[in-house]
Every structure is written in C-alpha cells, then in structure tokens.
Amino acid sequence: MPVKVSVIVPVYNPGPYIEDCVASLLRQSLPPDEFEVVFVDDGSTDETPARLDELAAEHAHVRVIHQPNSGWSGKPRNVGIAESRGEFVMFVDNDDYLGDEALERMYEYGVANKADVIVGKMAGKGRPVPVELFRRNHPHATVENAPLIDSLTPHKMLRRAFLERTGLRFPEGRRRLEDHVFVTEAYLRADNVSVLSDYVCYYHVKRDDASNAGFQRFDPVGYYKNLREALDVVERYTEPGPLRDRLLRRWLRVEIVDRMSGRRLLALPDDYRRELFREMRGVIVERFGPGVAPGLRPGQRVVAAFLRDDRYDDLVAFAEFEAGIGPKAAPTGVEWQGGTLRVGFTTEFKSKGKPLTFPADGCAGPSDTPPADLDEAIARLGTAAVDGFEKATVDLIVRDRASAASFFQPVEVTRERVPADDGRIRLVLHATATVDPGTAAGGAPLHGGLWDLYVRVGLGSWTKECRLGPAPKQGRPRPVAGVVAGRVVLPYWTKQHDNLSLDVDKASKSLGLGRLTPEDATMSDTERLNLALPVYVPDRTDVLVRLTDTGSGRSLRQTGTLTPAHAAGSLLDASLPLPDMKRATWRLELCLAPESGTPRHLGLPLVAHVGRSGAVRLTRPVPPGLLQRLVRKARRGLGVAPTTNRSTTREA
C-alpha cells in the first residue's frame, strides 16, 4: 500500500525523553502500513542508537538512519526528506509527541483542501505556542488572511511533491533559526496552506532538565546573523509594502521586542542583556524600514524606539515598570443553565496587586515619535488603554492540566469605567462565559481529566493570561456537579489557590453526595425510591442503581431516571425489586452517565434495610469509633462474625 505520511524525527541524545515520542507514533490511528517513521540519529552518544535499532527490528514501518553528528537539526531533516517515501512528510522533534489521531486527521485535511502545508494545532507543556492562529480552522490560509507567521517551528506536514518541485530544504550546520528560513519560504511558495485547529496534533514539551535546543542560551552574534537570513526570504518573495512590513514585524516583535521586555529581560545578566541589545539594535537599524514598527502595540513601540535610539537604561527602567503588570480575574458566578456551565467573572489589569488606574480622558498625544523619558512612555500606555477600551477583549480558555491542550469558550463582555480615588479611572471588564461540556474541546466533548480555567485579556499594550480566581472566601459561588453530554462535570475550587477548575469524570467524594441523609429520600407505595441529589441534569437522564447485599455480596441492578428538580439538583426515581431484597441490608450505588461508555459508580451514604415483609428502612451508617475498630479487628482474628452497628434510622 502506498505510504501516505513519512514522519521524520531528527535524534540527538534524548535519553528517556524520546519514549513519549515513540509511544505516540506507535499509537497513531493511521494504520502502520499507511505511514512510516524515519529516525535520523545525528551521532547520539547515549543509549538511543541501540533503542532505535530495537524499535526498527520490532516494527516494519520504522526505519533508522545513523550518521555522524552534524551540529544541528537541519541536516538530519534533509536526510529524512531524501529517504522518505510518503505522499506527505511530517517533522517531529525527539522530545515532543503527537496526538493519537494527528497523522490521520492532518493527512485527510490536507488532501481534502489540496494543501502543500498543513499546520496542526499545538499545545505547549511548559513552552509557549501560538494561540490566535488556532482559534478556528483555516482550510485556505495565507500569510495575508491568517497569522501563519506566528508559527515558524518545523512541526508541520508538507506535501513531498511540493518539496521536490521547489527544492526546499533546511539550512545545515550548527546554527539557529533554520526552521524560520524553511517554514517562511514554504508559506510564501505553497499553493495552499491549511490550518487544523479542532484537534491538538502536536505537543511541545519542555524537558525537566531544560535541555531542549530552543531553551539554550544563544550567541547573539550568530543568532541575529541567522535571523537576517529569514528576513532575506521575506524580501525575496514579497514586494515592498504593507504585507512585507507586517511579515517583518513578526521578527521585530517576537525575536527582539519580546525578549527585551518585562521579566524576560530582567531575568538576564546585565552583560548578556547588553550583548543582545547591541545585536538587536543593529538589526533594527539595518533591516526594518519606517513601516514596520508602527504596527506594533504602544508598549512594543516604546521598546523598539529605546533599542533603535540606543537608550539602554530607559529600556531596563521600562521593563521594571511592565514586569509587575498583569490581569486578575475574580469569579462572580458559576451555575448550570440549559445544559451549559455559565461562568461569570470580572477582570482588570493590576500592578503589584493594586488595580491600575488611567487618565479619565485618555489624554491622547502624539505617539509617532520616541518618548522623551520614562514618564512619557508610561503615560502612552495609559492613553492607549483608555482610547482602546471599547475594543478590549476577554477570552475564557479551558486547558487540560495533563497535556496543556487549550480551547476558547464563547464569552459575552461588558466594559465599565470605574472612578478611582485619585480622579483617575479603573478599566474593568465584566464577562460571562459559556462552557458546553459536549463541545468545549474544539467541537468535541471534554475528555476525562482535570481542566483549568484561564482568562486571556487584551487591553491597550497588553495581552496576558491569568487563572480564574482566587474565589472570595465569603460568599463565593458553590458549584454543583452536572451530568451533561455523557460526562460527570464538577466545577471546583483548587485547594492551594482557590482557582476554578473542572473535574470531568474523575471526582467521586467531592460531588456532595456525602451530605445526603435519610430525610432526602422517600419510598412510595409502589416500591419506588425518590432521592433528592445535589447533581444537575439538563433534562431527563437515564441512570442505573446498583444494590449490593452487605452480607452475601450479591448485586442487583435497576434502571432509574434523574429529572431536574431545582437549579442546583435533581430527583432520582428508581423502582426497587423488594421481593428479591427481603431480609437483607443493601448498599446503594448510583451509576451516572451509563451511555457514555465510561460509567461513574458513586456510592450513596445510605443503606436500605429490607425486612421479611418487604418494609424498607433507610439509614445512614455511623462510622465506627476507635474502640469499635479494635473490637472488630479482634473478632476477625478470632474468626467471630461481626456484629451489626447501630445507626440512626428513619422509615421511608
């Protein structure tokens, strides 16, 4: 069968960090006879070469190429291209991994859209990844209609015929930014680029030893020499004008301004800062014309101006000011409505824990000239925030704690200018987000696990994220679990920081069932059990009730239903098979969402005592004390049958 995809993995001394990569490749939903994996070992000196040879011996679709060390990833990738047989090639780094359906989905998406380049959604575990690019699918993306230029890592799928037709290859040797040169040219020469955003295809992983190539301190001279090569590609394939300026702005923003801003700059030693400053200034003066910097945000323009005008001390002082600025988001409500979770919150930017205040009128002034001093630079940020307040944005993001996969949720926003004590104003955003567990993961249901909620705020010069929380100690919303879209979803406050997270199909003791008492239950004359539960359901929901004889261990199962009872709960209705339950004591267990394929069995803190006549007594067992536990242990040691505990009873 023809090979659809060749996965090319350059390898150099990954040690155990390659195992997640290998496991993900072996888990691919694309059949093994439809793709191949080409590991190119670039002279590894650890145990990896032997590990790869074993892997190739075990799997027919895995090949290994050994070569002397070339110094960087460019040559191994080029060797992989030359050896590949697939219709498409996919580049994966040895310490990252793929989503289980990545190859199948990207291949089908690329074929359907006749794409030369397919960009799959990324998640970063300890590493930053593009966000705006993956808000939605882009079947026909270009550098003009989508922020493609934000994603320049090589981890893409490319049509092999396109690579052969263009002769496109990676720069080789020990160097930096070879991926920028390669990917930029691919974007600019491809007939079509498709962006797949509804499934996380690629997981970037920061190693525990922080030895990923991208995390190593670089030589500024060599780095910015290589950066100029990426700029050369843009100039080679575009005409002077707004598009070229916008593309070049990416390198000014990401590789220069962001590195010289806030905490990122302050974390560097002064001598290294000055080296960077010198090389960056050279690039700005030599390569960025008058149309590049004006498209930056106001704060970024300040940094670029300080660099261009050789104002190092002002740059550091400005970074110290910006380092303490970030958004805070306070929850105002968490409730279920119509099968969705409605999350209310307010957010604003703060500095060192105190709300930022701004001039009430904006005090708009000229910004096309460099600021005269630090005070003027700071004033410009305030002006930009006030003048652009009506365009301020708020997003709620649900992020899988295990994988860092992130998904935007719909948000309704209102804006308020709040008077401050000093005659200035605070800029406060009020938002309500809607989280539908059935579609929240890019149109798919949230899978089982823990999901953290983040708020992303864009105002003036800043776009930053924060956790949703902490919740106020007094009067904070008390969420309840919901059975929605075949999932058991529990909103909860984290123990350490009181931030809001979602537990999907994991919680049991935290659902609030432990607060149930016999008074919450009634038994009808028709042998039906009715029990009020602190669990939300949007409509009638089928469940199972499992009954276990505490003496013999025999189990019975009965169908039941949950129906909405009030805003924060539901009513269980189930028929009990009393003729089969006589003269025994039964534990009650609820099976939620049995149709999902992953039912949740939840013990109820009630037992049913059924007499000889079929009369039912519901009780809440009293936990044994220390003396009772010792007596029980002694009785077990002597082989004496345990006695029944007394408990508070209620006829139901």
XYZ file of C-alpha atoms in Angstrom:
652
model
C 0.000 0.000 0.000
C 1.331 3.497 -0.822
C 2.793 5.370 2.129
C 0.650 8.374 2.993
C 2.955 10.061 5.518
C 6.662 9.843 6.327
C 7.373 11.043 9.856
C 10.916 12.414 10.092
C 12.456 12.573 13.573
C 15.968 14.040 13.992
C 17.544 12.472 17.061
C 20.425 13.515 19.272
C 20.940 12.217 22.826
C 17.320 12.449 24.005
C 17.730 9.697 26.602
C 14.399 8.717 28.160
C 12.688 11.807 26.734
C 12.269 10.024 23.394
C 9.876 7.471 24.874
C 6.771 9.690 24.752
C 7.553 10.472 21.140
C 7.926 6.785 20.277
C 4.767 5.808 22.147
C 2.702 8.451 20.375
C 3.940 7.279 16.966
C 3.017 3.682 17.776
C -0.458 4.792 18.924
C -1.370 6.571 15.692
C -4.852 5.865 14.351
C -3.422 5.836 10.821
C -2.684 2.135 10.097
C 1.014 1.198 10.269
C 1.047 0.155 6.626
C -0.013 3.680 5.621
C 2.817 5.634 7.247
C 6.487 5.250 8.050
C 8.749 6.676 10.733
C 12.271 7.679 9.776
C 14.526 8.327 12.768
C 17.732 10.089 11.733
C 20.262 9.608 14.529
C 22.686 12.517 14.367
C 25.611 10.856 16.112
C 23.999 10.250 19.516
C 26.427 9.149 22.236
C 23.841 7.820 24.718
C 21.788 4.604 24.562
C 19.437 5.980 21.913
C 21.006 4.341 18.794
C 20.530 0.850 20.244
C 16.990 1.721 21.371
C 16.079 2.862 17.862
C 17.589 -0.246 16.245
C 15.469 -2.414 18.536
C 12.406 -0.407 17.612
C 13.071 -0.816 13.885
C 13.525 -4.553 14.340
C 10.133 -4.807 16.038
C 8.127 -2.584 13.679
C 8.243 -2.874 9.899
C 7.189 0.746 9.357
C 10.084 2.148 11.427
C 13.488 2.874 9.893
C 16.676 4.247 11.447
C 19.481 6.122 9.721
C 22.737 6.661 11.625
C 25.081 9.495 10.633
C 27.976 11.451 12.177
C 26.974 14.455 14.222
C 26.182 17.428 12.003
C 25.757 20.004 14.758
C 22.050 20.836 14.408
C 18.709 19.539 13.160
C 18.839 20.822 9.577
C 20.875 18.027 8.004
C 19.026 15.149 9.745
C 15.729 16.545 8.478
C 17.108 16.867 4.947
C 18.390 13.285 5.079
C 14.932 12.221 6.202
C 13.330 14.038 3.273
C 15.672 12.263 0.851
C 14.856 8.870 2.368
C 11.101 9.424 2.687
C 8.540 7.581 0.545
C 5.328 9.201 1.738
C 2.935 11.466 -0.115
C 3.497 13.894 2.774
C 6.317 14.342 5.272
C 5.793 15.323 8.910
C 8.554 16.713 11.123
C 8.601 15.753 14.813
C 11.284 16.528 17.402
C 12.549 13.677 19.555
C 11.361 15.149 22.853
C 7.848 16.087 21.674
C 4.898 13.873 20.780
C 1.802 13.697 18.589
C -1.881 13.405 19.352
C -3.104 9.863 18.667
C -5.094 10.895 15.584
C -2.703 13.578 14.355
C -1.370 11.888 11.219
C -4.763 10.634 10.072
C -6.517 13.963 10.626
C -3.771 16.126 9.129
C -3.421 13.886 6.087
C -7.157 13.812 5.369
C -7.439 17.565 5.939
C -4.521 18.250 3.618
C -5.870 16.009 0.852
C -9.383 17.473 1.156
C -8.043 21.022 0.807
C -5.247 20.260 -1.702
C -2.740 21.760 0.723
C 1.015 21.852 0.305
C 1.450 22.661 4.013
C -0.756 21.523 6.908
C -0.361 23.204 10.295
C -1.877 21.189 13.148
C -2.979 22.717 16.417
C -0.240 22.762 19.058
C -0.149 22.577 22.831
C 2.808 23.598 24.974
C 3.729 21.765 28.152
C 5.945 24.377 29.782
C 6.547 26.004 26.408
C 4.742 28.861 24.633
C 2.830 28.049 21.455
C 0.755 30.195 19.069
C -2.752 30.937 20.315
C -4.547 33.224 17.874
C -3.717 31.045 14.862
C -5.738 28.164 16.300
C -8.989 29.918 17.180
C -10.654 28.183 14.223
C -9.876 26.010 11.229
C -8.345 27.762 8.207
C -8.704 25.410 5.214
C -7.239 28.028 2.852
C -4.791 30.120 4.856
C -2.245 32.603 3.596
C 0.147 34.987 5.300
C -2.377 37.694 4.417
C -5.601 36.217 5.850
C -4.272 34.265 8.865
C -1.480 34.746 11.430
C 0.583 31.930 9.893
C 3.788 33.831 10.532
C 3.251 33.277 14.275
C 4.092 29.583 13.795
C 7.587 29.062 12.410
C 8.626 25.843 14.130
C 9.156 22.982 11.645
C 6.495 20.692 13.088
C 4.249 20.732 10.043
C 3.094 18.268 7.409
C 4.255 19.119 3.880
C 3.489 17.557 0.527
C 6.631 15.791 -0.674
C 5.980 16.744 -4.313
C 5.953 20.398 -3.214
C 9.373 19.960 -1.582
C 10.740 18.282 -4.697
C 9.239 20.880 -7.045
C 10.666 23.820 -5.100
C 13.868 22.168 -3.921
C 13.068 23.488 -0.437
C 15.430 22.178 2.248
C 16.661 23.207 5.692
C 19.902 25.163 6.092
C 22.512 22.806 7.529
C 25.302 23.038 10.080
C 25.465 24.346 13.629
C 23.229 27.384 13.514
C 19.914 28.815 14.701
C 16.556 29.595 13.104
C 16.932 27.097 10.286
C 13.236 26.367 10.783
C 12.332 30.043 10.262
C 14.078 30.064 6.902
C 12.435 26.810 5.814
C 8.879 27.429 7.057
C 8.720 31.053 5.889
C 9.662 30.037 2.363
C 7.148 27.176 2.494
C 4.344 29.567 3.442
C 5.258 32.032 0.713
C 5.622 29.453 -2.065
C 2.831 26.994 -1.232
C -0.282 26.861 -3.426
C -2.325 26.383 -0.257
C -1.738 26.161 3.494
C -4.373 24.552 5.737
C -4.594 25.095 9.498
C -6.319 22.355 11.537
C -7.467 23.818 14.850
C -10.163 21.493 16.198
C -7.763 18.756 17.342
C -4.426 19.042 19.150
C -1.961 17.416 16.792
C 1.407 18.368 18.272
C 2.595 18.610 21.876
C 5.703 20.693 22.568
C 7.322 19.526 25.791
C 9.792 21.366 27.986
C 12.177 18.771 29.363
C 12.705 18.557 33.099
C 16.409 19.225 32.545
C 15.530 22.247 30.325
C 17.950 20.947 27.701
C 15.649 21.379 24.695
C 17.617 23.075 21.936
C 15.295 26.071 21.969
C 15.903 26.716 25.671
C 19.666 27.033 25.468
C 21.256 30.472 25.736
C 22.380 31.508 22.294
C 25.259 33.538 20.931
C 23.684 36.891 19.956
C 26.017 37.478 17.006
C 25.282 34.122 15.368
C 21.579 34.196 16.243
C 20.878 37.553 14.652
C 23.030 36.700 11.670
C 20.745 33.713 11.088
C 17.674 35.878 11.723
C 18.729 38.108 8.847
C 18.521 35.042 6.563
C 14.833 34.651 7.447
C 14.298 38.328 6.638
C 16.025 37.719 3.304
C 13.391 35.090 2.464
C 10.565 37.549 3.120
C 12.183 40.182 0.927
C 12.867 37.648 -1.820
C 9.233 36.562 -2.153
C 7.298 39.765 -1.366
C 7.144 43.264 -2.781
C 7.826 46.359 -0.645
C 4.661 47.491 1.080
C 2.237 46.724 3.928
C 2.382 42.911 3.604
C 6.170 42.810 3.734
C 6.189 45.219 6.686
C 3.639 43.045 8.527
C 5.684 39.905 7.989
C 8.951 41.543 9.040
C 7.156 42.875 12.116
C 6.904 39.297 13.398
C 10.696 39.101 13.935
C 10.853 42.579 15.428
C 8.071 41.691 17.867
C 8.955 38.112 18.826
C 12.723 37.858 18.453
C 13.629 41.370 19.586
C 10.978 43.379 21.450
C 9.517 40.500 23.492
C 12.986 39.360 24.538
C 13.777 42.862 25.800
C 10.555 43.383 27.758
C 9.433 42.945 31.355
C 10.506 39.969 33.422
C 12.058 38.233 30.450
C 14.682 40.980 30.134
C 15.185 41.422 33.870
C 15.930 37.717 34.343
C 19.073 38.014 32.204
C 22.530 39.040 33.470
C 23.408 42.623 32.626
C 26.367 41.724 30.413
C 24.232 39.342 28.326
C 21.454 41.940 28.090
C 23.928 44.415 26.661
C 25.189 41.879 24.099
C 21.636 41.257 22.966
C 20.888 44.965 22.935
C 23.828 45.661 20.649
C 22.968 42.947 18.119
C 19.238 43.695 18.147
C 19.826 47.375 17.573
C 21.948 46.515 14.564
C 19.094 44.503 13.014
C 16.544 47.263 13.673
C 18.695 49.956 12.120
C 19.753 47.861 9.133
C 16.638 45.883 8.205
C 13.401 47.401 9.480
C 12.072 50.315 7.484
C 9.692 53.037 8.695
C 6.572 50.921 8.077
C 7.473 48.042 10.407
C 7.409 49.399 13.971
C 4.185 51.482 13.703
C 2.124 48.279 13.551
C 3.317 47.211 16.997
C 1.322 47.806 20.168
C 2.167 51.032 22.032
C 4.376 49.383 24.645
C 6.179 47.391 21.985
C 6.790 50.580 20.012
C 8.375 52.107 23.115
C 10.773 49.164 23.449
C 11.627 49.289 19.740
C 12.272 53.039 19.972
C 14.565 52.655 23.000
C 16.512 49.983 21.113
C 16.792 51.993 17.928
C 17.849 55.144 19.782
C 20.438 53.304 21.916
C 18.664 54.077 25.239
C 19.619 51.000 27.271
C 18.937 52.475 30.728
C 15.468 53.639 29.703
C 14.771 50.190 28.286
C 15.613 48.488 31.589
C 13.569 51.013 33.584
C 10.584 50.466 31.300
C 10.924 46.692 31.745
C 10.893 47.142 35.523
C 7.620 49.066 35.218
C 5.955 46.487 32.963
C 7.195 43.461 34.922
C 4.596 43.885 37.659
C 1.599 44.344 35.363
C -0.866 41.545 34.729
C -4.580 40.765 34.761
C -6.545 39.368 37.676
C -9.908 37.663 37.219
C -12.412 37.304 40.071
C -15.272 34.792 39.705
C -18.777 36.180 40.260
C -20.950 33.189 39.445
C -20.836 29.510 38.491
C -24.130 27.853 37.598
C -25.665 25.383 35.195
C -28.168 26.654 32.643
C -29.651 24.771 29.730
C -27.010 22.063 29.761
C -24.092 24.505 29.839
C -21.962 25.925 32.620
C -22.253 29.703 32.867
C -19.158 31.248 34.432
C -19.256 34.910 35.413
C -16.186 36.951 36.307
C -14.695 40.428 36.352
C -11.163 41.207 35.283
C -8.795 44.166 35.163
C -5.084 44.798 34.988
C -3.182 45.264 38.214
C 0.326 46.283 39.172
C 1.899 44.652 42.222
C -1.534 43.598 43.416
C -3.195 47.011 43.095
C -5.620 47.989 40.302
C -4.058 50.042 37.539
C -5.605 53.477 37.138
C -5.732 55.541 33.985
C -6.377 59.172 32.960
C -10.126 59.675 32.678
C -9.965 61.386 29.284
C -7.211 59.310 27.738
C -5.027 62.395 27.220
C -4.281 61.287 23.701
C -0.968 62.616 22.488
C 1.444 62.013 19.615
C 2.950 58.539 19.532
C 4.801 58.624 16.213
C 7.928 59.989 17.890
C 10.048 58.305 20.575
C 9.010 59.139 24.166
C 11.141 61.846 25.708
C 11.509 59.977 29.011
C 10.165 57.062 31.048
C 7.200 59.054 32.395
C 6.046 59.865 28.891
C 6.430 56.227 27.861
C 4.244 55.095 30.767
C 1.692 57.810 30.007
C 1.406 56.494 26.459
C 0.423 53.070 27.760
C -2.377 54.642 29.789
C -3.545 56.629 26.785
C -3.619 53.521 24.613
C -5.606 51.569 27.221
C -8.270 54.262 27.649
C -8.587 55.094 23.964
C -8.869 51.419 23.035
C -11.055 50.301 25.934
C -14.122 49.677 23.759
C -12.037 47.179 21.769
C -10.659 45.396 24.840
C -11.061 41.617 24.586
C -11.670 38.836 27.087
C -11.447 35.095 26.440
C -12.052 32.115 28.669
C -9.771 29.183 27.920
C -10.204 25.639 29.224
C -6.811 23.916 29.427
C -6.193 20.238 30.031
C -3.881 20.025 33.027
C -2.184 16.866 31.750
C -1.463 17.881 28.155
C -1.916 21.705 28.112
C -4.395 21.376 25.216
C -6.333 24.669 25.195
C -9.722 25.663 23.799
C -11.517 29.016 23.621
C -15.049 29.296 25.010
C -17.685 31.842 23.921
C -17.754 34.949 26.124
C -20.125 37.895 26.497
C -18.344 41.084 27.632
C -19.394 44.461 29.030
C -16.985 47.272 29.873
C -17.074 49.671 32.809
C -15.022 52.759 33.641
C -14.876 52.821 37.437
C -13.908 56.085 39.178
C -10.780 55.795 41.311
C -9.894 57.780 44.424
C -7.301 59.949 42.686
C -9.621 61.290 40.000
C -8.460 58.669 37.548
C -10.393 55.581 36.441
C -10.112 51.817 36.524
C -10.914 49.848 33.372
C -12.990 46.840 34.427
C -14.308 44.107 32.170
C -17.351 42.031 33.160
C -17.723 38.716 31.360
C -19.911 35.648 31.239
C -18.537 32.572 29.533
C -20.497 29.543 28.378
C -18.839 26.139 28.694
C -20.685 23.313 26.955
C -19.062 20.034 28.070
C -20.307 18.372 24.884
C -18.479 20.742 22.512
C -15.928 22.634 24.632
C -12.874 20.809 23.216
C -12.900 22.351 19.763
C -16.368 20.965 18.977
C -15.727 17.661 20.765
C -16.651 16.699 24.354
C -14.237 17.355 27.195
C -12.410 14.114 27.901
C -11.970 12.744 31.389
C -9.437 14.623 33.475
C -8.822 17.958 35.131
C -9.314 21.169 33.161
C -8.075 24.526 34.435
C -9.799 27.777 33.509
C -7.709 30.694 32.268
C -8.713 34.233 31.363
C -6.960 35.974 28.462
C -7.266 39.758 28.445
C -6.306 42.156 25.682
C -6.178 45.846 26.615
C -4.074 48.584 25.060
C -0.476 47.389 25.014
C -1.060 44.075 26.751
C -2.486 40.639 26.015
C -1.898 38.402 29.010
C -3.375 35.375 30.758
C -4.211 34.560 34.347
C -6.038 31.814 36.215
C -9.699 32.379 37.018
C -9.522 33.022 40.751
C -8.994 33.126 43.595
C -12.582 32.897 44.743
C -13.589 35.098 47.668
C -13.696 33.238 50.958
C -17.021 34.798 51.898
C -19.993 34.362 49.600
C -18.119 32.597 46.847
C -20.197 30.572 44.373
C -20.765 26.973 45.421
C -20.759 24.896 42.217
C -22.534 21.570 41.880
C -21.712 18.654 39.630
C -23.595 18.200 36.378
C -24.349 15.133 34.289
C -24.125 16.632 30.813
C -23.300 15.173 27.391
C -22.477 11.797 28.908
C -19.958 13.358 31.293
C -19.941 13.976 35.026
C -18.570 17.520 35.312
C -17.696 19.035 38.680
C -16.630 22.691 38.861
C -14.441 23.093 41.934
C -12.050 25.484 43.676
C -8.447 24.291 43.818
C -7.117 23.712 47.318
C -3.923 25.738 47.099
C -5.012 28.900 45.298
C -8.852 28.758 45.147
C -8.867 28.928 41.346
C -11.726 27.482 39.308
C -11.182 24.153 37.557
C -13.336 21.400 36.097
C -13.173 17.757 37.105
C -14.534 15.608 34.278
C -15.376 12.001 35.117
C -12.835 11.844 37.959
C -14.416 13.120 41.177
C -16.455 10.915 43.473
C -16.134 12.054 47.074
C -16.380 15.734 46.083
C -19.764 15.579 44.384
C -21.640 16.448 47.583
C -23.322 13.073 47.921
C -21.805 12.643 51.357
C -24.244 15.247 52.690
C -27.263 13.085 51.889
C -29.435 11.895 54.795
C -32.471 9.584 55.034
C -34.604 12.739 55.133
C -33.658 13.358 51.480
C -35.389 10.104 50.435
C -38.967 8.853 50.228
C -40.423 5.444 49.387
C -43.784 5.266 47.618
C -46.362 2.523 47.990
C -45.354 1.280 44.552
C -41.831 0.395 45.699
C -40.305 3.467 44.073
C -37.378 5.272 45.648
C -37.220 9.046 45.283
C -33.999 10.735 46.357
C -33.043 14.417 46.022
C -29.461 14.676 44.750
C -27.101 17.690 44.565
C -26.366 16.860 40.905
C -27.543 18.964 37.965
C -29.118 17.398 34.870
C -30.445 19.455 31.957
C -33.322 17.046 31.281
C -34.465 13.507 31.992
C -31.340 11.339 32.257
C -31.198 7.554 32.488
C -29.081 6.059 35.274
C -28.520 2.713 36.945
C -28.927 1.934 40.622
C -26.781 -0.928 41.893
C -27.808 -2.666 45.108
C -25.275 -4.828 46.946
C -26.184 -7.200 49.777
C -23.792 -6.341 52.620
C -23.906 -9.931 53.846
C -23.577 -12.083 50.727
C -22.168 -9.554 48.277
C -24.971 -10.327 45.811
C -25.775 -7.432 43.458
C -28.961 -6.251 41.770
C -29.306 -3.565 39.129
C -32.291 -1.369 38.433
C -32.829 1.367 35.890
C -33.753 4.800 37.122
C -34.006 8.369 35.991
C -32.723 11.726 37.107
C -35.011 14.667 36.422
C -34.311 18.345 37.072
C -35.661 19.298 40.476
C -34.250 22.775 41.009
C -31.368 24.932 39.809
C -28.779 23.009 41.792
C -30.084 19.465 41.897
C -32.137 16.608 40.545
C -34.520 13.899 41.701
C -33.655 10.227 41.423
C -36.603 7.954 40.695
C -35.989 4.193 40.714
C -38.078 1.100 41.290
C -36.620 -1.293 43.880
C -37.105 -5.056 43.428
C -38.286 -5.549 47.023
C -39.292 -9.222 46.622
C -35.640 -10.007 45.834
C -34.326 -7.801 48.640
C -36.129 -9.183 51.675
C -34.308 -9.962 54.922
C -31.103 -8.202 53.911
C -29.246 -4.902 54.153
C -28.264 -3.261 50.885
C -25.688 -0.660 49.926
C -26.867 1.814 47.304
C -24.683 2.877 44.401
C -25.511 5.227 41.561
C -24.155 4.728 38.039
C -24.078 8.087 36.267
C -23.909 8.558 32.502
C -24.022 4.827 31.708
C -24.472 5.517 27.968
C -21.054 7.233 27.701
C -19.078 4.008 27.774
C -17.234 5.168 30.917
C -19.893 4.940 33.660
C -19.217 6.508 37.028
C -20.156 4.362 40.012
C -20.815 6.560 43.024
C -21.585 5.161 46.434
C -24.502 6.767 48.259
C -24.139 7.239 52.050
C -27.363 5.322 52.657
C -28.214 1.665 53.254
C -31.591 0.026 52.807
C -32.739 -2.481 55.446
C -35.474 -4.649 53.957
C -37.497 -6.723 56.358
C -39.286 -10.032 55.942
C -42.459 -8.225 54.847
C -40.658 -6.012 52.382
C -40.747 -2.921 54.589
C -37.786 -0.611 53.895
C -35.735 1.314 56.423
C -33.133 3.786 55.099
C -30.247 4.605 57.410
C -27.009 6.481 57.354
C -24.309 4.211 58.870
C -22.397 5.643 61.794
C -18.619 5.346 61.261
C -17.084 3.064 63.903
C -15.004 4.654 66.655
C -11.551 3.556 67.743
C -12.846 1.042 70.313
C -15.259 -0.440 67.788
C -12.475 -0.808 65.232
C -10.285 -2.610 67.765
C -13.129 -4.939 68.711
C -13.797 -5.694 65.062
C -10.124 -6.418 64.445
C -10.020 -8.771 67.415
C -13.201 -10.544 66.283
C -11.769 -11.036 62.811
C -8.624 -12.508 64.336
C -10.742 -14.971 66.339
C -12.942 -15.817 63.387
C -16.040 -14.401 65.081
C -18.743 -12.987 62.808
C -19.022 -9.173 63.049
C -21.986 -7.604 64.774
C -24.231 -5.046 63.122
C -23.637 -1.418 64.067
C -26.436 0.578 65.487
C -27.459 3.535 63.378
C -29.951 6.307 63.340
C -32.929 5.057 61.342
C -35.872 6.523 59.547
C -38.796 4.749 57.936
C -39.130 5.839 54.323
